[in-house]
Amino acid sequence: MAGVFAGSLDAFRSEQRWWKNSVIYHIYPRSFQDSNGDGNGDLSGIRSRLDYLDYLGVKIIYLSPIFKSPMVDNGYDVSDFMDVNPMFGTMEDFESLLQDIHSRGMKLLLDFVPNHTSDQHDWFLESRSNRHNPRREWYIWRDAASDGTPPNNWLSVFGGSAWSLDRKTNQYYLHQFFKEQPDLNFRNPDVVNATKEVLGFWLDKGVDGFRVDAVPHLLEDEEFRDEPVLASYDTSHPQYKDLDHQFTCNLDDVHGIVRGWRQFCSMYRNPYRLLIGEILCGNETAMSYYGHHKPEFNFPLNFSLIGLKKGITALEISEKVVKYLNDVPKGKWPNWLLGNHDCKRVGTRMGQANLPAMTVLYLTLPGTAVMYYGDEIGLMDADISKGEINDSRDPCRGIMQWENAENYGFSQAKKLWLPGTDNNKTNVEVQKLDETSMLVLTRKILKLRNAEKAFHGLNFRLIHVDSSILAYTRSTWLSKYVVIINFGSRIWSGGLERGLKKKGVVIIDSSTIMAEGTELDMNRISIHPGHALVVKIK
């Protein structure tokens, strides 16, 4: 197995960017902090918690959509890209938040949702008004098939046909997600230019970059051919997963659109603006979005660790890590995340006992780490009864828990949009005072990676792996750190003498058994299950 990230120094020696050495903290605005007592988080609430993010060591904040929206898909159905959803506040609230973020030396990223709009967006209201409206071709309209059914067999990611009939104009429109989210027509240059106007609007306000949503879905087959069906396809209950999406996903021309956005954002050079993409595909396809000959995304988000579940071995994890690092093109920048707003929280998937190990892993691997709010306190999926779930993803979007108070200090409202986890120890107030807590551990790691250049570059060497233990070094020519993680179910004792000096100094022990500064014999190491050591080699 390869043990060194090929080309690691090339990227480190290239032009340094502010996003390379920092953690990106992902906030779901509706769940972070309510400032006005309506049960929904908002921009002023986020602003009131910037001291906490300073305390944690966060340098970059990324917000899920804050744009005006009917909230059919919780903000991913945008009715005005250039205005703030009143649920979250006003444009003045946004500008105040951005000013405070910048005054602290932090950066702000927004979630850009270009594939579709809300069906309440002015563009779509005009488009569906009649077949001759100038904006008709801003969306994808087709006549019914000869038998009156939808134009082809394309399916929505969320279930059912990807086509809905507009009875007023007697044509179908395409929506690869909810029917209230009609797809824009990116083969129309006016649409491409309109999206650049949106980016420019926020860049002119000082936003530092964007995460771009649902990138592979931007273009569809011009001939609107049926997609091939897989063996699992059931005509009575067709499922999205049962089609080969060669005509609706990752078409080659998507790269040209992304290159255009990257070129547009590159005009804003003070500071350099970040562009990252959501590419829910395998490694090979995702890597193509770095750009082969011309730059595209600074990095496509890496989902290789996001589906990990309890019971996975250190060997299996190491294979995923090494494969991803070897797949990253030479000179490009990797990234890591364990969770987001669409999947079960890492503690729910892996079990709370494994949270220290997983946290040390993704925060010490080479590249940029993206932290989902609440993961730093071990927040689990929210306790929501099946009858109260409106969206299958609701549990991972539960409220942030701040203190031992009503609604955990999130809101003074009697009714919240979503509940918490009903665990009094999973909150910031309690964990700040507990040296063994996830919050204190996360803060220590962020302090280390913010300060130590060994964690800024991409030098990575795998030095030991078995079913339980994963160990690797992070180093510069001046310093070397060893990260040792026990993913097993028992205490591990052993030595890591290969290629290392015999003595080290404990910098972080996630089990808090050994204090910082403890001298350690590298031939006599003991690590509890689900925990990790970070050791500086003497």
XYZ file of C-alpha atoms in Angstrom:
538
model
C 0.000 0.000 0.000
C 1.241 3.478 -0.846
C 2.270 5.357 2.260
C 3.209 8.794 0.978
C 0.935 11.337 -0.673
C 2.559 11.749 -4.091
C 3.382 15.316 -5.063
C 2.725 16.607 -1.555
C 5.350 19.335 -1.591
C 4.324 20.627 -5.021
C 0.994 21.905 -3.737
C 2.546 23.216 -0.532
C 5.099 25.252 -2.462
C 2.486 26.654 -4.829
C 0.737 29.951 -4.109
C -0.636 29.836 -0.578
C -4.343 30.499 -0.067
C -6.149 31.474 3.121
C -8.388 28.382 2.936
C -5.516 25.894 2.982
C -4.582 26.202 6.650
C -8.020 26.630 8.217
C -11.083 24.613 9.140
C -14.341 25.485 7.390
C -17.219 25.510 9.888
C -20.539 24.589 8.237
C -23.591 26.246 9.813
C -27.163 25.295 9.048
C -28.619 28.765 9.771
C -32.087 27.647 10.837
C -30.592 25.471 13.594
C -27.698 27.483 15.025
C -29.117 30.322 17.148
C -32.493 32.057 17.296
C -32.271 35.770 18.162
C -35.934 36.818 17.953
C -37.824 33.977 19.622
C -39.622 32.558 16.593
C -38.067 29.100 16.950
C -35.833 29.471 13.884
C -32.127 30.278 13.829
C -31.151 33.465 12.032
C -28.281 35.712 10.945
C -28.305 37.834 14.103
C -28.143 34.625 16.105
C -25.036 33.545 14.207
C -23.538 36.983 14.796
C -24.133 36.625 18.541
C -22.107 33.389 18.570
C -18.964 34.623 16.812
C -17.128 34.740 20.155
C -17.698 31.003 20.415
C -16.271 30.368 16.957
C -13.261 32.489 17.933
C -12.868 30.386 21.079
C -13.070 27.191 19.029
C -10.416 28.380 16.573
C -12.614 28.606 13.471
C -11.367 30.881 10.670
C -13.910 30.191 7.896
C -17.705 30.045 8.198
C -19.880 28.445 5.539
C -23.660 28.987 5.593
C -26.278 26.745 4.029
C -28.662 28.831 1.871
C -29.903 32.108 3.350
C -31.649 33.380 0.209
C -35.346 34.176 -0.100
C -37.255 30.897 -0.370
C -40.646 29.254 0.235
C -38.609 26.626 2.148
C -40.075 23.594 0.375
C -36.527 22.203 0.412
C -35.293 24.241 3.382
C -33.744 27.018 1.334
C -32.513 24.993 -1.632
C -35.580 26.251 -3.534
C -34.555 29.878 -4.105
C -37.150 32.483 -5.085
C -34.678 35.405 -5.102
C -30.924 34.865 -5.255
C -30.221 38.501 -4.375
C -32.264 38.824 -1.200
C -32.241 37.326 2.291
C -34.983 35.015 3.510
C -37.016 37.044 6.060
C -36.884 33.992 8.335
C -33.161 34.692 8.709
C -33.341 38.484 8.836
C -32.658 41.340 6.457
C -29.904 42.346 4.077
C -28.730 44.755 6.774
C -28.438 41.813 9.179
C -26.343 39.967 6.616
C -24.071 42.953 6.039
C -23.571 43.387 9.802
C -22.715 39.714 10.158
C -20.237 39.865 7.287
C -18.598 42.984 8.712
C -18.184 41.354 12.127
C -16.781 38.178 10.576
C -14.203 40.137 8.618
C -13.305 42.315 11.608
C -12.248 39.120 13.405
C -10.044 38.009 10.523
C -12.541 35.318 9.506
C -13.957 34.499 6.069
C -17.521 33.775 4.941
C -18.729 31.317 2.293
C -22.281 31.092 0.956
C -24.146 28.140 -0.519
C -24.893 28.817 -4.206
C -27.770 26.761 -5.672
C -27.635 27.193 -9.470
C -29.204 23.999 -10.851
C -32.763 25.089 -10.158
C -34.916 27.822 -8.680
C -38.131 27.822 -6.720
C -41.281 27.675 -8.807
C -42.047 31.009 -7.111
C -38.991 32.741 -8.603
C -39.865 35.598 -10.961
C -37.873 33.881 -13.701
C -40.083 30.796 -13.561
C -43.320 32.728 -13.124
C -42.492 34.511 -16.367
C -41.334 31.305 -18.039
C -44.589 29.462 -17.336
C -46.836 32.446 -18.143
C -46.958 31.544 -21.843
C -44.917 29.723 -24.469
C -43.708 32.946 -26.072
C -42.352 34.665 -22.980
C -38.657 35.700 -23.386
C -37.821 33.603 -20.319
C -39.529 30.470 -21.604
C -36.152 29.077 -22.652
C -34.624 29.801 -19.250
C -36.119 26.492 -18.101
C -36.530 23.094 -19.779
C -39.939 22.581 -21.344
C -41.035 19.594 -23.452
C -44.186 18.298 -25.030
C -45.716 15.117 -23.681
C -44.876 11.775 -25.237
C -47.253 10.555 -27.950
C -49.346 8.725 -25.337
C -49.652 11.852 -23.168
C -47.177 10.681 -20.519
C -44.001 12.554 -19.494
C -41.436 13.174 -22.272
C -39.083 10.385 -21.160
C -38.232 8.066 -18.250
C -36.086 10.500 -16.284
C -36.648 10.355 -12.517
C -36.317 12.872 -9.729
C -33.654 12.347 -7.068
C -36.476 12.712 -4.532
C -38.741 10.164 -6.226
C -41.217 10.014 -9.072
C -40.944 11.451 -12.546
C -38.547 14.336 -13.138
C -41.295 15.981 -15.225
C -44.392 17.899 -14.118
C -47.169 19.077 -16.392
C -48.018 22.774 -16.499
C -51.649 22.700 -17.535
C -51.767 26.367 -18.535
C -49.216 25.949 -21.320
C -49.748 22.184 -21.732
C -46.046 21.310 -21.553
C -43.896 19.479 -19.042
C -41.038 21.167 -17.169
C -37.990 19.348 -15.823
C -37.160 19.147 -12.120
C -34.460 16.769 -10.963
C -35.463 17.385 -7.343
C -38.866 18.493 -5.957
C -41.498 19.610 -8.472
C -41.276 23.041 -6.829
C -37.635 23.222 -8.002
C -37.681 23.596 -11.805
C -34.289 23.095 -13.475
C -32.665 26.046 -15.192
C -31.559 25.630 -18.808
C -27.780 26.052 -18.775
C -27.599 25.645 -22.544
C -29.061 29.158 -22.667
C -26.251 31.777 -22.415
C -28.663 34.174 -20.693
C -29.004 31.729 -17.810
C -25.231 31.355 -17.483
C -24.836 35.138 -17.432
C -27.622 35.474 -14.864
C -25.799 33.106 -12.496
C -22.641 35.197 -12.853
C -24.662 38.271 -11.933
C -25.752 36.472 -8.769
C -22.156 35.576 -7.880
C -21.059 39.142 -8.577
C -23.806 40.577 -6.362
C -22.510 38.694 -3.319
C -18.841 39.051 -4.196
C -19.316 42.807 -4.404
C -20.669 42.699 -0.864
C -17.425 41.019 0.219
C -18.341 37.332 0.418
C -15.183 35.217 0.305
C -16.435 32.336 -1.796
C -19.094 29.738 -2.461
C -19.960 26.097 -2.087
C -21.861 25.198 -5.277
C -24.775 22.798 -4.918
C -25.733 19.806 -7.108
C -23.117 20.518 -9.790
C -23.439 17.233 -11.772
C -27.097 17.995 -12.555
C -26.536 21.288 -14.406
C -26.940 19.880 -17.917
C -29.054 17.202 -19.566
C -28.945 15.333 -22.857
C -29.951 17.610 -25.718
C -31.873 14.767 -27.382
C -33.752 13.902 -24.159
C -33.127 10.171 -24.606
C -34.457 7.627 -22.101
C -31.870 6.611 -19.525
C -30.847 2.937 -19.467
C -32.586 0.897 -16.774
C -30.664 -1.355 -14.396
C -31.541 -4.905 -13.465
C -33.170 -3.716 -10.228
C -35.650 -1.477 -12.069
C -39.295 -2.100 -11.141
C -41.768 -0.541 -13.566
C -44.438 -0.346 -10.851
C -42.163 1.515 -8.433
C -39.314 3.143 -10.409
C -36.484 4.428 -8.224
C -33.780 6.984 -9.041
C -31.066 4.491 -8.116
C -32.352 2.042 -10.714
C -31.446 4.179 -13.735
C -28.030 4.726 -15.307
C -27.941 8.539 -15.269
C -25.733 9.013 -18.301
C -28.113 11.609 -19.808
C -28.815 13.740 -16.710
C -25.648 13.653 -14.616
C -22.030 14.724 -15.176
C -22.263 15.605 -18.844
C -18.938 16.815 -20.241
C -20.173 20.345 -20.941
C -20.781 20.938 -17.218
C -17.042 21.562 -16.883
C -17.254 24.548 -19.209
C -19.878 26.163 -16.975
C -17.749 25.613 -13.877
C -14.672 27.031 -15.637
C -16.689 30.136 -16.457
C -17.661 30.614 -12.810
C -14.081 30.066 -11.678
C -12.796 32.610 -14.212
C -15.428 35.091 -13.069
C -14.577 34.638 -9.372
C -10.862 34.920 -10.160
C -11.386 38.567 -11.060
C -11.915 39.161 -7.330
C -8.351 38.818 -6.088
C -8.278 40.789 -2.851
C -8.722 38.436 -1.158
C -8.668 35.447 -3.490
C -12.164 33.902 -3.599
C -12.808 30.231 -2.931
C -15.013 28.011 -5.092
C -15.846 24.487 -3.928
C -18.270 22.011 -5.467
C -20.702 19.359 -4.312
C -19.936 16.374 -6.562
C -21.735 13.309 -5.210
C -19.893 10.803 -7.392
C -16.978 8.426 -7.236
C -13.415 9.663 -6.839
C -12.539 9.583 -10.524
C -15.480 11.760 -11.555
C -15.075 14.115 -8.600
C -11.386 14.637 -9.374
C -12.225 15.824 -12.889
C -13.816 18.913 -11.343
C -10.444 20.240 -10.245
C -10.029 20.936 -13.970
C -7.689 19.102 -16.325
C -6.295 21.971 -18.373
C -8.072 25.025 -16.980
C -8.975 25.513 -13.310
C -12.458 24.682 -12.107
C -13.158 24.196 -8.386
C -10.437 24.864 -5.838
C -11.616 21.514 -4.580
C -14.652 19.265 -5.018
C -15.944 18.142 -1.638
C -14.587 14.764 -0.558
C -17.323 12.368 0.611
C -15.103 9.307 1.048
C -15.469 9.354 4.864
C -19.039 10.595 5.145
C -20.690 7.175 4.974
C -18.464 5.395 7.497
C -20.347 3.297 10.039
C -19.582 1.613 13.338
C -17.411 -1.483 12.966
C -15.210 -0.261 10.131
C -11.577 -1.245 10.647
C -8.473 0.916 10.657
C -7.295 -0.940 7.565
C -10.485 -0.098 5.673
C -10.235 3.546 6.702
C -6.582 3.736 5.684
C -7.442 2.319 2.255
C -10.033 5.053 1.735
C -7.613 7.751 2.893
C -4.684 6.612 0.766
C -6.832 6.021 -2.321
C -8.289 9.508 -2.080
C -4.900 11.178 -1.555
C -3.391 9.280 -4.463
C -6.346 10.225 -6.667
C -5.993 13.954 -6.007
C -4.252 15.422 -9.098
C -0.699 16.621 -8.642
C -0.587 20.141 -7.252
C -4.263 20.125 -6.196
C -5.652 20.450 -2.693
C -7.498 17.727 -0.720
C -10.281 18.142 1.821
C -12.164 16.065 4.391
C -15.581 16.024 6.000
C -17.428 13.606 8.268
C -20.941 15.008 8.053
C -23.254 17.597 6.564
C -26.920 18.616 6.391
C -27.941 15.602 4.277
C -26.663 12.561 6.201
C -26.765 11.017 9.660
C -24.421 12.685 12.112
C -21.074 10.993 12.620
C -21.849 10.180 16.263
C -25.104 8.494 15.261
C -23.418 6.482 12.501
C -20.219 5.570 14.323
C -21.304 5.666 17.973
C -20.212 8.288 20.493
C -17.360 6.094 21.719
C -15.646 6.522 18.340
C -16.039 10.292 18.093
C -12.577 11.167 19.479
C -10.883 8.846 16.969
C -12.888 10.176 14.019
C -12.353 13.801 15.042
C -8.593 13.418 15.354
C -8.543 11.640 11.987
C -10.235 14.204 9.774
C -8.687 17.198 11.533
C -5.110 15.915 11.163
C -5.168 14.540 7.613
C -3.541 16.711 4.920
C -5.824 19.332 3.403
C -8.792 21.454 4.430
C -11.296 20.057 6.947
C -15.003 20.939 6.816
C -16.689 20.690 10.233
C -20.477 20.421 10.508
C -21.845 22.518 13.363
C -22.289 20.538 16.575
C -19.830 17.802 15.637
C -17.357 19.502 17.958
C -19.607 18.656 20.919
C -20.580 15.220 19.645
C -24.093 16.274 18.695
C -26.230 13.296 17.666
C -29.232 13.174 15.371
C -32.177 15.048 16.871
C -34.841 13.100 18.754
C -37.795 13.400 16.393
C -40.690 10.956 16.311
C -41.453 9.470 12.912
C -44.801 11.238 12.820
C -43.131 14.642 13.215
C -40.456 14.249 10.537
C -41.221 16.381 7.489
C -37.974 15.568 5.709
C -35.909 12.408 6.143
C -32.878 14.627 6.686
C -34.414 16.545 9.607
C -32.644 14.547 12.376
C -29.138 15.665 11.277
C -30.329 19.295 11.209
C -31.350 19.511 14.868
C -30.681 22.615 16.941
C -27.250 23.538 18.281
C -27.087 22.954 22.032
C -25.447 25.776 23.972
C -26.257 25.374 27.667
C -28.268 23.579 30.347
C -31.376 25.688 29.900
C -34.735 25.514 28.186
C -34.203 24.679 24.525
C -30.476 24.451 25.322
C -30.128 28.211 24.925
C -31.007 28.011 21.231
C -34.292 29.881 21.494
C -36.866 31.286 23.926
C -39.724 30.107 21.716
C -42.258 27.589 22.997
C -42.131 25.698 19.723
C -38.912 25.105 17.781
C -38.667 24.198 14.131
C -36.681 21.104 15.213
C -35.744 19.715 18.650
C -32.365 18.771 20.104
C -30.962 15.426 21.270
C -32.265 15.337 24.876
C -28.790 14.874 26.330
C -27.798 17.378 29.012
C -24.080 16.718 28.579
C -24.101 17.502 24.883
C -23.871 21.267 25.108
C -21.177 23.917 24.947
C -21.570 25.207 28.518
C -20.961 21.818 30.150
C -18.196 20.758 27.799
C -16.170 23.949 28.192
C -15.641 22.958 31.820
C -14.838 19.303 31.132
C -11.262 18.574 30.070
C -12.366 15.166 28.773
C -15.071 16.572 26.486
C -15.288 16.520 22.712
C -15.332 20.324 22.668
C -12.044 20.638 24.544
C -10.466 17.956 22.349
C -11.628 19.662 19.150
C -10.362 23.028 20.352
C -6.946 21.527 21.126
C -6.672 20.033 17.651
C -7.719 23.272 15.960
C -5.197 25.206 18.046
C -2.489 22.748 16.991
C -3.324 22.766 13.284
C -3.701 26.552 13.231
C -0.235 27.026 14.728
C 1.926 24.161 13.476
C 3.244 24.236 9.893
C 3.532 20.455 9.876
C -0.282 20.431 9.539
C -0.359 23.183 6.887
C 1.357 21.330 4.093
C 0.465 18.030 2.492
C 3.308 15.851 3.722
C 1.774 12.568 4.884
C 3.375 9.196 5.531
C 1.540 6.080 6.634
C 3.721 4.239 9.149
C 1.477 1.576 10.677
C -1.894 0.012 9.907
C -3.691 -3.097 11.100
C -7.318 -3.885 11.891
C -7.284 -1.563 14.922
C -4.481 0.985 14.568
C -3.853 3.666 11.977
C -0.695 5.735 12.419
C 0.850 8.375 10.184
C 3.218 11.312 10.300
C 2.698 14.960 9.451
C 5.921 16.919 9.134
C 8.114 19.675 7.790
C 11.879 19.641 7.698
C 11.813 21.328 11.126
C 9.262 19.185 12.985
C 7.506 15.821 12.891
C 4.245 14.705 14.483
C 2.875 11.189 14.738
C -0.891 10.599 14.842
C -1.922 7.199 16.249
C -5.607 6.254 16.238
C -7.265 3.175 17.734
C -10.389 2.197 15.782
C -10.572 -1.162 17.548
C -12.692 -2.310 20.489
C -9.834 -2.988 22.925
C -6.877 -1.166 24.440
C -3.936 -1.399 22.057
C -0.362 -1.615 23.295
C 2.666 -1.733 21.061
C 5.507 0.115 19.427
C 5.967 2.349 16.388
C 9.716 2.332 16.178
C 9.947 2.046 12.369
C 11.627 5.142 11.009
C 11.058 7.092 14.221
C 13.219 8.214 17.086
C 12.584 6.352 20.297
C 11.227 9.305 22.263
C 8.307 11.637 21.720
C 6.260 14.193 23.613
C 2.504 13.853 23.969
C 0.725 16.865 22.486
C -2.822 15.470 22.550
C -4.208 12.389 24.264
C -7.923 12.240 23.457
C -8.506 9.936 26.445
C -6.788 12.574 28.687
C -4.845 9.827 30.498
C -1.499 11.406 29.613
C -1.022 15.133 30.112
C 0.383 17.373 27.415
C 4.170 17.328 27.569
C 4.425 13.756 28.855
C 7.506 12.011 27.468
C 6.590 8.857 25.583
C 8.655 5.825 24.623
C 7.557 5.144 21.029
C 8.146 1.411 21.623
C 5.671 1.381 24.539
C 2.424 3.024 23.515
C -1.029 2.323 24.936
C -4.241 3.732 23.440
C -7.815 3.149 24.553
C -10.418 2.108 21.951
C -11.981 4.997 20.054
C -9.159 7.339 21.039
C -5.981 8.817 19.586
C -2.590 10.263 20.387
C -0.774 13.120 18.695
C 2.934 12.946 19.535
C 5.749 15.323 18.623
C 8.923 13.414 17.861
C 11.970 14.705 19.695
